[in-house]
Every structure is written in structure tokens, then in C-alpha cells.
XYZ file of C-alpha atoms in Angstrom:
159
model
C 89.475 140.771 130.463
C 88.441 137.691 128.856
C 85.874 137.357 131.824
C 83.821 140.758 130.701
C 83.561 139.794 127.811
C 82.263 136.836 127.987
C 79.859 138.281 130.362
C 78.287 140.622 128.033
C 78.781 138.082 124.929
C 76.103 136.019 127.951
C 74.327 139.657 128.850
C 73.774 140.306 124.944
C 72.864 136.338 124.197
C 70.068 136.335 126.733
C 68.235 139.992 125.724
C 68.439 139.061 122.550
C 66.738 135.320 123.585
C 64.259 137.418 125.197
C 63.305 139.227 123.243
C 63.383 137.028 119.713
C 61.525 135.095 122.363
C 58.603 137.512 123.234
C 58.329 138.616 118.854
C 57.586 134.456 118.628
C 54.357 135.169 120.722
C 53.263 137.987 119.227
C 52.856 136.769 115.934
C 51.067 133.009 117.269
C 48.204 135.108 118.827
C 48.683 137.113 115.488
C 48.324 133.873 113.307
C 45.238 132.657 115.269
C 42.085 133.574 113.014
C 39.415 135.350 113.996
C 35.509 133.724 114.805
C 33.218 133.813 111.754
C 29.676 132.968 112.516
C 26.930 131.924 109.924
C 22.877 132.280 110.913
C 20.849 129.562 108.723
C 17.575 129.415 109.715
C 16.587 125.705 108.907
C 19.314 125.157 105.980
C 18.522 128.618 104.147
C 21.425 131.826 104.350
C 19.544 135.436 103.237
C 17.057 134.534 100.430
C 14.260 134.839 98.736
C 11.389 131.477 99.451
C 8.270 130.904 97.881
C 5.490 131.737 100.838
C 4.616 127.800 101.420
C 8.937 126.811 102.207
C 8.852 129.861 105.210
C 5.382 128.422 106.563
C 6.794 125.274 107.064
C 9.908 126.813 108.339
C 8.381 129.067 110.907
C 8.752 126.187 113.845
C 11.861 125.777 112.928
C 14.968 127.386 114.966
C 17.682 129.611 114.192
C 21.408 127.777 113.488
C 24.633 129.097 113.803
C 28.329 128.214 112.614
C 31.590 128.673 112.357
C 33.894 127.882 110.187
C 34.663 125.069 111.573
C 31.219 124.113 111.000
C 30.400 124.118 115.283
C 26.999 124.776 116.604
C 26.297 127.223 118.972
C 24.107 127.299 121.159
C 20.796 130.817 119.974
C 20.680 132.698 123.560
C 18.102 135.453 122.169
C 17.176 137.491 118.596
C 14.806 140.303 117.423
C 12.383 139.580 114.679
C 10.555 142.548 112.479
C 7.984 141.616 110.313
C 7.485 144.349 107.639
C 3.918 143.339 106.451
C 2.316 145.180 102.890
C -0.900 146.318 103.274
C -3.115 147.784 100.259
C -4.373 151.331 100.228
C -6.747 153.205 98.121
C -4.907 156.536 96.982
C -7.407 159.455 97.850
C -5.282 162.055 95.714
C -4.490 159.490 92.258
C -7.740 157.341 93.257
C -4.762 154.178 92.128
C -4.325 151.911 94.678
C -0.958 151.396 96.237
C 1.108 150.022 99.081
C 2.401 151.399 102.675
C 4.567 149.295 104.506
C 4.610 148.463 108.092
C 7.121 147.225 110.156
C 5.907 144.657 113.491
C 8.414 142.546 115.534
C 8.907 141.566 118.802
C 12.190 139.968 120.847
C 12.734 136.333 121.325
C 15.053 134.772 124.693
C 15.519 131.420 122.358
C 16.437 130.282 118.895
C 13.317 129.778 117.265
C 9.623 131.575 116.619
C 6.790 131.967 120.112
C 4.335 129.666 119.129
C 1.778 132.338 119.142
C 4.373 134.523 116.803
C 3.905 131.384 114.400
C -0.003 130.740 113.865
C -0.425 134.194 113.518
C 2.284 134.996 110.424
C 0.925 131.482 109.073
C -2.074 133.188 108.357
C -0.294 136.443 107.548
C 2.455 136.015 105.183
C 1.857 136.621 102.075
C 4.516 137.171 98.603
C 6.380 140.274 98.957
C 7.158 140.720 102.374
C 10.044 139.986 104.441
C 11.158 139.003 107.957
C 14.291 140.431 109.087
C 16.081 137.989 111.991
C 18.662 140.471 113.479
C 20.782 141.545 116.518
C 21.116 137.727 116.379
C 22.950 136.824 120.446
C 24.792 132.583 120.543
C 26.631 131.993 123.738
C 30.265 130.902 122.601
C 32.008 129.113 125.683
C 34.837 129.890 127.579
C 37.817 128.031 127.964
C 38.244 125.714 131.233
C 37.396 127.509 134.091
C 36.794 130.580 132.559
C 33.518 132.610 131.462
C 31.047 131.807 128.439
C 30.886 134.553 126.134
C 28.649 136.209 124.290
C 28.696 137.112 120.455
C 25.917 139.062 118.476
C 26.442 137.247 114.856
C 24.887 137.731 111.167
C 21.377 138.168 110.594
C 19.083 137.005 108.012
C 16.741 138.794 106.311
C 13.880 136.311 104.770
C 12.139 137.639 101.409
C 9.059 135.266 100.617
C 8.200 135.071 97.196
């Protein structure tokens, strides 16, 4: 009788220990902070910048960092350039502006030399550069594959 009681308590304690260990393991992964990235162009986040400053940045790379300030390589991004073009409204006879969107995809961390030189000539006040679909390479643990993440976009308005 005493043996059965000790055996029953032993099994009960073993079961409780296993359940406690599983719940403790879940708590550790639940406390893991999610990855947070910030994208900058040069040293600027999304912002309104004067034209001369944007022209200086055209040869700069996109930089992505996490909350611990670790830097990650940019694999690719898309650029959309919202260009303002003046026109004369036939009905009212008043001048107006229409917006033309042009863009390209890049497989690096910066604009191509062709785009950079072309934007230096074309860029004017009120126009917008959108950097979106920015993909970074996040190194996986040893022996595992790297991961790719899409990170926050940038919006640069030319002042």
C-alpha cells in the first residue's frame, strides 16, 4: 500500500515537472522581442529635404539597422520617382501640374550610375522619391539558410 502511494506520488510529480518544463520553455520563446528594422538613406529617415542635400545623397547607399543598431545588407529595392510636370489647362487657360510616376528595380543597395546622374539633372522642388520593397539579407544561425526580410520604406520629399 505504501509502495503504491509513493509510486503514485512519483508519477504525479514527474508529470507536473514535465508540464512545468514545457510551459517554462514556451515562456522563453514568447519573451523574444520581434525584429524591428529602420531604413535610412545616408543618415536620413523619411523626410523633406532641400534639393542640394538630395543631390548629394543620390550616390549613397540605403542602410538598414535593427533595434540593437546592427547593420544588414540591402539585397534589392524599388524606386518610384514622382515627377511634377507643368501644363496649360485648355478649358480654364490656367497652368497646372500633373504627376508622372517613373521607376525601376535595383539589385543592390544604391541607385545605378545612370539613374543617379539622370535624377541630378531632373530633380526639382515638390517631387518625391519612394524607396519601397526593400529586401535585406538576415544571416541565419550556423548551418541554416539566411532569411530575407522586407523592411520599412522611405519617402523623400524634395524641398
